[in-house]
Short mmCIF file of N, CA and C in Angstrom, two decimals:
data_model
loop_
_atom_site.label_atom_id
_atom_site.label_comp_id
_atom_site.label_asym_id
_atom_site.label_seq_id
_atom_site.Cartn_x
_atom_site.Cartn_y
_atom_site.Cartn_z
N MET E 1 56.89 -17.92 88.25
CA MET E 1 58.60 -17.48 88.16
C MET E 1 58.99 -19.62 88.91
N THR E 2 59.86 -19.18 88.41
CA THR E 2 60.44 -20.68 88.67
C THR E 2 61.69 -20.52 90.26
N ILE E 3 61.88 -21.74 90.68
CA ILE E 3 62.89 -21.70 91.68
C ILE E 3 63.82 -21.06 91.75
N GLY E 4 64.42 -21.17 90.29
CA GLY E 4 65.92 -20.51 89.84
C GLY E 4 65.57 -19.33 89.91
N GLN E 5 64.63 -18.56 88.92
CA GLN E 5 64.54 -17.23 88.82
C GLN E 5 64.07 -16.32 90.15
N LEU E 6 63.52 -16.96 91.15
CA LEU E 6 63.51 -16.59 92.28
C LEU E 6 64.59 -16.67 93.20
N VAL E 7 65.37 -17.65 93.42
CA VAL E 7 67.14 -17.75 94.04
C VAL E 7 67.97 -16.53 93.37
N GLU E 8 67.47 -16.10 91.92
CA GLU E 8 68.63 -15.48 91.47
C GLU E 8 68.05 -13.90 92.19
N MET E 9 66.30 -13.35 91.76
CA MET E 9 66.19 -12.30 92.82
C MET E 9 66.78 -11.97 94.06
N LEU E 10 66.66 -13.37 94.64
CA LEU E 10 66.68 -12.90 96.29
C LEU E 10 68.39 -12.91 96.70
N SER E 11 69.32 -13.71 95.51
CA SER E 11 70.41 -13.67 95.84
C SER E 11 71.10 -12.15 95.81
N THR E 12 70.43 -11.05 94.73
CA THR E 12 70.91 -9.86 95.08
C THR E 12 70.32 -8.78 96.07
N MET E 13 69.80 -9.18 97.16
CA MET E 13 69.14 -8.58 98.12
C MET E 13 69.70 -9.10 99.70
N PRO E 14 70.22 -8.09 100.54
CA PRO E 14 70.72 -8.06 101.98
C PRO E 14 70.00 -9.55 102.34
N LYS E 15 70.94 -10.26 102.45
CA LYS E 15 71.18 -11.68 103.56
C LYS E 15 69.90 -11.55 104.48
N ASP E 16 69.98 -10.67 105.16
CA ASP E 16 68.80 -10.58 106.46
C ASP E 16 67.79 -9.90 106.08
N ALA E 17 67.15 -9.60 104.85
CA ALA E 17 65.99 -8.92 105.25
C ALA E 17 64.64 -9.89 104.86
N VAL E 18 63.82 -10.01 105.72
CA VAL E 18 62.48 -10.82 105.58
C VAL E 18 62.21 -10.93 104.41
N VAL E 19 61.43 -11.39 103.91
CA VAL E 19 60.45 -12.50 102.92
C VAL E 19 59.09 -12.13 103.77
N LEU E 20 58.23 -11.32 102.95
CA LEU E 20 56.80 -11.26 103.21
C LEU E 20 55.94 -11.66 102.26
N ILE E 21 55.28 -12.40 102.54
CA ILE E 21 53.69 -12.60 101.50
C ILE E 21 52.61 -12.18 102.08
N GLU E 22 51.59 -12.27 100.85
CA GLU E 22 50.59 -11.90 101.13
C GLU E 22 49.21 -12.91 101.44
N ASN E 23 48.38 -12.33 102.81
CA ASN E 23 48.11 -13.39 103.30
C ASN E 23 46.55 -13.12 103.24
N GLY E 24 46.13 -11.82 102.70
CA GLY E 24 44.58 -11.76 102.44
C GLY E 24 44.09 -10.73 103.11
N VAL E 25 44.83 -10.41 104.09
CA VAL E 25 44.51 -9.28 104.69
C VAL E 25 45.88 -8.51 105.20
N GLY E 26 46.83 -8.90 104.74
CA GLY E 26 47.86 -8.31 104.95
C GLY E 26 48.86 -8.49 104.57
N LEU E 27 50.34 -8.34 105.61
CA LEU E 27 51.29 -8.81 105.11
C LEU E 27 51.97 -10.02 106.14
N SER E 28 52.37 -11.14 106.29
CA SER E 28 52.84 -12.00 106.96
C SER E 28 54.61 -12.56 106.74
N SER E 29 54.87 -12.98 107.37
CA SER E 29 56.70 -13.77 107.12
C SER E 29 55.94 -15.02 107.03
N ILE E 30 57.46 -15.78 105.93
CA ILE E 30 56.50 -16.78 105.71
C ILE E 30 56.90 -17.77 106.45
N GLY E 31 56.03 -18.98 107.47
CA GLY E 31 56.21 -19.36 108.03
C GLY E 31 56.48 -21.11 107.58
N ALA E 32 56.10 -21.65 106.36
CA ALA E 32 56.24 -23.10 105.66
C ALA E 32 56.44 -23.07 104.30
N LEU E 33 56.99 -23.77 103.85
CA LEU E 33 57.10 -23.98 102.70
C LEU E 33 56.37 -25.52 102.14
N GLU E 34 56.17 -25.50 101.22
CA GLU E 34 55.12 -27.09 100.99
C GLU E 34 55.64 -27.49 99.77
N PHE E 35 56.17 -28.19 99.31
CA PHE E 35 56.12 -29.47 97.81
C PHE E 35 55.79 -30.18 97.30
N ILE E 36 55.39 -30.10 96.35
CA ILE E 36 53.99 -30.95 95.30
C ILE E 36 54.94 -31.32 94.35
N ASP E 37 55.64 -32.44 94.15
CA ASP E 37 56.01 -33.34 92.83
C ASP E 37 55.23 -33.14 91.99
N SER E 38 55.46 -33.25 90.43
CA SER E 38 54.77 -33.17 89.58
C SER E 38 53.73 -33.72 89.28
N GLN E 39 52.35 -33.49 89.34
CA GLN E 39 51.29 -34.50 89.52
C GLN E 39 50.73 -35.19 87.49
N GLY E 40 51.39 -35.23 87.01
CA GLY E 40 51.14 -35.85 85.86
C GLY E 40 51.62 -35.08 84.71
N LEU E 41 51.28 -35.64 83.30
CA LEU E 41 51.97 -35.33 82.13
C LEU E 41 51.68 -33.48 82.00
N GLY E 42 52.88 -33.02 81.76
CA GLY E 42 52.98 -31.77 81.59
C GLY E 42 52.54 -30.60 82.48
N ALA E 43 52.46 -31.30 84.10
CA ALA E 43 52.41 -30.41 84.90
C ALA E 43 53.48 -30.64 85.66
N PRO E 44 54.37 -29.21 86.01
CA PRO E 44 55.48 -28.86 86.70
C PRO E 44 55.26 -29.07 88.79
N ALA E 45 56.48 -29.38 89.33
CA ALA E 45 55.95 -29.59 90.67
C ALA E 45 56.31 -28.33 90.89
N GLU E 46 56.10 -28.09 92.19
CA GLU E 46 54.83 -26.44 92.52
C GLU E 46 56.24 -26.57 94.03
N VAL E 47 56.29 -25.73 94.61
CA VAL E 47 56.61 -24.90 95.90
C VAL E 47 55.63 -23.84 96.34
N ILE E 48 55.13 -23.95 97.25
CA ILE E 48 53.97 -23.28 98.06
C ILE E 48 54.73 -22.61 99.17
N LEU E 49 54.29 -21.15 99.19
CA LEU E 49 54.71 -20.39 100.42
C LEU E 49 54.07 -20.48 101.46
N GLN E 50 53.81 -20.71 102.64
CA GLN E 50 52.27 -20.72 103.55
C GLN E 50 53.05 -18.93 104.15
N PRO E 51 52.08 -18.34 104.71
CA PRO E 51 51.88 -17.61 105.58
C PRO E 51 52.02 -18.05 107.19
N SER E 52 52.54 -17.05 107.94
CA SER E 52 53.39 -17.67 109.68
C SER E 52 51.77 -16.72 109.82
N ASN E 53 51.16 -18.03 110.73
CA ASN E 53 49.96 -18.00 111.95
C ASN E 53 50.41 -16.84 113.02
N ASP E 54 51.57 -16.88 113.11
CA ASP E 54 52.15 -15.88 114.47
C ASP E 54 51.43 -14.34 114.47
N GLU E 55 51.16 -13.72 113.35
CA GLU E 55 51.58 -12.72 113.39
C GLU E 55 49.31 -12.32 113.27
#
């Protein structure tokens, strides 16, 4: 999924809805985003969603 696809899907949902991510043992809210620029020929830039450690 690309950022454009994600934004398009999220734009149809309630603005106050909480975004959750699977953390291996359940669901967590998103605690951070990490951007990784393209790492070479043909490799796309990536965004990594990281779970919150507060839960």
